[in-house]
CSV table of C-alpha atoms in Angstrom, one decimal:
chain,number,residue,atom,x,y,z
D,1,GLU,CA,103.2,94.1,87.0
D,2,ALA,CA,101.0,95.8,89.6
D,3,GLY,CA,102.3,95.5,93.1
D,4,VAL,CA,100.3,94.9,96.3
D,5,THR,CA,97.7,97.6,96.6
D,6,GLN,CA,96.1,98.7,99.9
D,7,SER,CA,93.1,101.0,100.5
D,8,PRO,CA,92.4,103.4,101.9
D,9,THR,CA,95.8,105.1,102.4
D,10,HIS,CA,94.6,106.9,105.5
D,11,LEU,CA,91.7,106.2,107.7
D,12,ILE,CA,90.4,108.2,110.7
D,13,LYS,CA,88.0,106.6,113.1
D,14,THR,CA,86.5,107.3,116.4
D,15,ARG,CA,87.1,105.0,119.4
D,16,GLY,CA,84.5,102.2,119.4
D,17,GLN,CA,83.9,102.3,115.7
D,18,GLN,CA,84.9,99.6,113.2
D,19,ALA,CA,87.5,99.9,110.5
D,20,THR,CA,87.8,97.9,107.3
D,21,LEU,CA,91.1,97.8,105.5
D,22,ARG,CA,91.6,96.2,102.0
D,23,CYS,CA,94.4,94.5,100.2
D,24,SER,CA,94.9,93.3,96.7
D,25,PRO,CA,97.8,90.9,96.2
D,26,ILE,CA,100.1,90.7,93.2
D,27,SER,CA,98.4,88.8,90.5
D,28,GLY,CA,99.0,85.1,91.0
D,29,HIS,CA,99.9,85.4,94.6
D,30,THR,CA,97.7,83.3,96.8
D,31,SER,CA,99.1,84.1,100.3
D,32,VAL,CA,98.2,87.4,102.0
D,33,TYR,CA,99.7,88.6,105.3
D,34,TRP,CA,98.7,91.5,107.6
D,35,TYR,CA,101.1,93.3,109.9
D,36,GLN,CA,100.7,96.1,112.3
D,37,GLN,CA,103.4,98.7,112.9
D,38,ALA,CA,102.5,100.7,115.9
D,39,LEU,CA,104.7,103.6,117.1
D,40,GLY,CA,107.6,102.2,119.2
D,41,LEU,CA,106.5,98.5,118.8
D,42,GLY,CA,108.0,97.5,115.5
D,43,LEU,CA,106.3,95.2,113.0
D,44,GLN,CA,103.9,92.7,114.5
D,45,PHE,CA,102.4,89.8,112.7
D,46,LEU,CA,98.5,89.8,112.6
D,47,LEU,CA,97.2,87.3,110.1
D,48,TRP,CA,98.1,85.0,107.3
D,49,TYR,CA,95.6,83.8,104.6
D,50,ASP,CA,96.2,81.3,101.9
D,51,GLU,CA,93.8,79.9,99.4
D,52,GLY,CA,90.9,81.5,101.3
D,53,GLU,CA,91.7,80.0,104.7
D,54,GLU,CA,93.2,81.6,107.8
D,55,ARG,CA,96.5,79.7,108.3
D,56,ASN,CA,98.1,81.5,111.2
D,57,ARG,CA,97.3,84.3,113.6
D,58,GLY,CA,99.4,86.6,115.7
D,59,ASN,CA,98.9,87.5,119.3
D,60,PHE,CA,96.1,90.0,118.8
D,61,PRO,CA,92.5,90.0,120.3
D,62,PRO,CA,89.6,88.5,118.4
D,63,ARG,CA,88.3,92.0,117.5
D,64,PHE,CA,91.0,91.8,114.8
D,65,SER,CA,89.7,89.6,112.1
D,66,GLY,CA,89.7,89.3,108.4
D,67,ARG,CA,89.0,87.2,105.4
D,68,GLN,CA,90.3,86.3,102.0
D,69,PHE,CA,88.1,86.3,99.0
D,70,PRO,CA,88.1,83.9,96.0
D,71,ASN,CA,90.2,86.4,94.0
D,72,TYR,CA,92.7,86.3,96.8
D,73,SER,CA,92.2,89.9,97.9
D,74,SER,CA,91.8,90.3,101.6
D,75,GLU,CA,90.0,92.4,104.2
D,76,LEU,CA,91.1,93.3,107.7
D,77,ASN,CA,88.4,94.3,110.1
D,78,VAL,CA,89.1,95.9,113.5
D,79,ASN,CA,86.1,96.1,115.7
D,80,ALA,CA,85.6,98.3,118.8
D,81,LEU,CA,88.5,100.5,118.0
D,82,GLU,CA,90.8,101.6,120.7
D,83,LEU,CA,93.2,104.4,120.7
D,84,GLU,CA,96.2,102.1,120.7
D,85,ASP,CA,95.0,100.5,117.4
D,86,SER,CA,96.4,103.6,115.8
D,87,ALA,CA,99.1,102.3,113.6
D,88,LEU,CA,100.3,101.6,110.1
D,89,TYR,CA,98.8,98.4,108.8
D,90,LEU,CA,100.8,96.7,106.1
D,91,CYS,CA,99.7,93.9,103.8
D,92,ALA,CA,102.0,91.6,101.9
D,93,SER,CA,101.6,88.8,99.4
D,94,SER,CA,103.7,85.9,98.3
D,95,LEU,CA,103.5,83.5,95.4
D,96,LYS,CA,103.6,80.6,97.8
D,97,PRO,CA,104.4,80.0,101.5
D,98,TYR,CA,108.1,80.5,102.5
D,99,TYR,CA,108.7,82.5,99.3
D,100,GLY,CA,109.6,86.2,99.0
D,101,TYR,CA,107.2,88.8,100.3
D,102,THR,CA,106.1,92.0,98.6
D,103,PHE,CA,104.6,94.6,100.8
D,104,GLY,CA,101.9,97.2,100.0
D,105,SER,CA,102.2,100.9,100.9
D,106,GLY,CA,100.1,100.5,104.0
D,107,THR,CA,97.0,102.0,105.5
D,108,ARG,CA,97.6,104.5,108.3
D,109,LEU,CA,94.8,104.2,110.8
D,110,THR,CA,94.2,106.9,113.3
D,111,VAL,CA,91.8,106.4,116.2
D,112,VAL,CA,90.6,109.5,117.9
L,1,GLY,CA,109.4,82.8,118.3
L,2,ILE,CA,112.7,83.7,116.7
L,3,GLN,CA,114.8,86.5,118.2
L,4,VAL,CA,116.2,88.9,115.6
L,5,GLU,CA,118.8,91.4,116.5
L,6,GLN,CA,120.0,94.2,114.2
L,7,SER,CA,123.0,96.4,114.6
L,8,PRO,CA,123.8,99.2,114.7
L,9,PRO,CA,120.4,100.7,115.8
L,10,ASP,CA,121.3,104.1,114.3
L,11,LEU,CA,123.8,105.1,111.7
L,12,ILE,CA,124.8,108.4,110.3
L,13,LEU,CA,126.9,108.5,107.1
L,14,GLN,CA,128.4,111.1,104.9
L,15,GLU,CA,127.2,110.7,101.3
L,16,GLY,CA,129.5,108.4,99.4
L,17,ALA,CA,130.5,106.4,102.5
L,18,ASN,CA,130.1,102.6,102.7
L,19,SER,CA,128.3,100.7,105.5
L,20,THR,CA,127.5,97.2,106.8
L,21,LEU,CA,124.3,96.4,108.6
L,22,ARG,CA,124.1,93.1,110.6
L,23,CYS,CA,121.3,90.8,111.4
L,24,ASN,CA,121.6,88.0,113.9
L,25,PHE,CA,118.9,85.4,114.5
L,26,SER,CA,118.3,82.8,117.1
L,27,ASP,CA,117.1,79.8,115.1
L,28,SER,CA,117.3,78.1,111.7
L,29,VAL,CA,115.2,79.8,109.1
L,30,ASN,CA,113.9,79.0,105.7
L,31,ASN,CA,113.4,82.6,104.6
L,32,LEU,CA,115.3,85.8,105.2
L,33,GLN,CA,114.6,89.2,103.6
L,34,TRP,CA,116.0,92.7,103.9
L,35,PHE,CA,113.6,95.6,103.6
L,36,HIS,CA,114.0,99.3,103.4
L,37,GLN,CA,111.2,101.3,104.9
L,38,ASN,CA,110.9,104.7,103.2
L,39,PRO,CA,109.7,107.9,105.1
L,40,TRP,CA,106.2,107.1,104.0
L,41,GLY,CA,106.1,103.8,105.7
L,42,GLN,CA,106.3,101.5,102.7
L,43,LEU,CA,108.5,98.4,103.0
L,44,ILE,CA,110.5,97.8,99.9
L,45,ASN,CA,112.0,94.4,99.5
L,46,LEU,CA,115.7,94.6,98.9
L,47,PHE,CA,116.8,90.9,99.0
L,48,TYR,CA,115.3,87.5,99.5
L,49,ILE,CA,118.3,85.8,100.8
L,50,PRO,CA,117.9,82.7,103.0
L,51,SER,CA,121.5,81.8,102.2
L,52,GLY,CA,124.4,82.9,100.0
L,53,THR,CA,125.3,86.2,98.5
L,54,LYS,CA,123.3,88.5,96.2
L,55,GLN,CA,124.1,91.9,94.7
L,56,ASN,CA,121.9,94.6,93.3
L,57,GLY,CA,123.6,97.7,92.2
L,58,ARG,CA,125.2,99.4,95.2
L,59,LEU,CA,123.6,97.0,97.6
L,60,SER,CA,124.7,93.5,98.4
L,61,ALA,CA,123.8,90.9,101.0
L,62,THR,CA,125.2,87.8,102.5
L,63,THR,CA,123.5,85.2,104.7
L,64,VAL,CA,125.5,82.6,106.5
L,65,ALA,CA,122.6,80.4,107.6
L,66,THR,CA,124.8,77.9,109.6
L,67,GLU,CA,126.1,80.8,111.7
L,68,ARG,CA,122.7,82.5,111.9
L,69,TYR,CA,123.6,85.9,110.6
L,70,SER,CA,123.1,88.1,107.6
L,71,LEU,CA,124.9,91.2,106.4
L,72,LEU,CA,123.7,94.1,104.2
L,73,TYR,CA,126.3,96.2,102.5
L,74,ILE,CA,125.6,99.6,101.2
L,75,SER,CA,128.3,101.2,99.1
L,76,SER,CA,128.6,104.8,97.9
L,77,SER,CA,125.6,105.8,100.0
L,78,GLN,CA,123.2,108.4,98.7
L,79,THR,CA,120.7,110.6,100.6
L,80,THR,CA,117.9,108.5,99.1
L,81,ASP,CA,119.3,105.5,101.1
L,82,SER,CA,118.0,107.1,104.3
L,83,GLY,CA,115.3,105.3,106.1
L,84,VAL,CA,115.0,102.2,108.3
L,85,TYR,CA,116.4,98.9,107.2
L,86,PHE,CA,114.7,95.8,108.5
L,87,CYS,CA,115.8,92.2,108.5
L,88,ALA,CA,113.0,89.7,108.7
L,89,VAL,CA,113.3,85.9,109.1
L,90,MET,CA,110.8,83.1,108.9
L,91,ASN,CA,110.7,79.4,109.9
L,92,THR,CA,107.5,77.4,110.2
L,93,GLY,CA,104.1,79.0,110.4
L,94,ASN,CA,105.0,81.4,107.6
L,95,GLN,CA,105.3,84.3,110.0
L,96,PHE,CA,107.9,86.9,109.6
L,97,TYR,CA,109.9,87.9,112.7
L,98,PHE,CA,111.3,91.4,112.3
L,99,GLY,CA,114.3,92.9,113.9
L,100,THR,CA,114.0,96.4,115.4
L,101,GLY,CA,115.7,97.9,112.4
L,102,THR,CA,118.7,100.1,111.7
L,103,SER,CA,117.9,103.8,111.1
L,104,LEU,CA,120.2,105.2,108.5
L,105,THR,CA,120.7,108.8,107.8
L,106,VAL,CA,122.8,109.9,104.9
L,107,ILE,CA,123.9,113.5,105.0
L,108,PRO,CA,125.1,115.4,101.9
């Protein structure tokens, strides 16, 4: 069984640009979650999508947005990039809410 | 949100030693998982354990939900066990709250 896949692995952007990160959940998983792990700040919850709808959102500005497609894959968009957006962005999926999570390998975003 | 405290924050072990990592949380939860983050940043799920005891090889975990803590046991540690161990809990809202992690270094 394929795990959660994220792309790209690494992404370098200039301040002010937009970044798009992608996540494919485990087959059959309908819930997708996004987390940010910035240096020294630990893992912070960004977004939860289930069945194509945004179900919950963490304490991040509106320039962090995303969507979930009919095949349950998901996209995270970060607009107007700032230097402090540099972080590891992790995607996870679960079969159903409150069930076990499986994380992808992450996308390391560097803003210069 | 739920407060999650992990201890110890750092741990250095000789290869072959045993260790216990602790996770305390401030509210009732319906999900608790232990993760190992490898040097490349990937979070590997070790246990899904909202209550009870589970074992997987050299690792085992126990969660006492009524007393709001969980323990992760590592026996006969190996250098490949090095990394950061996170405890994460969840109640409503399907949002994980992570502890700050225990950084484990196993030296040969």
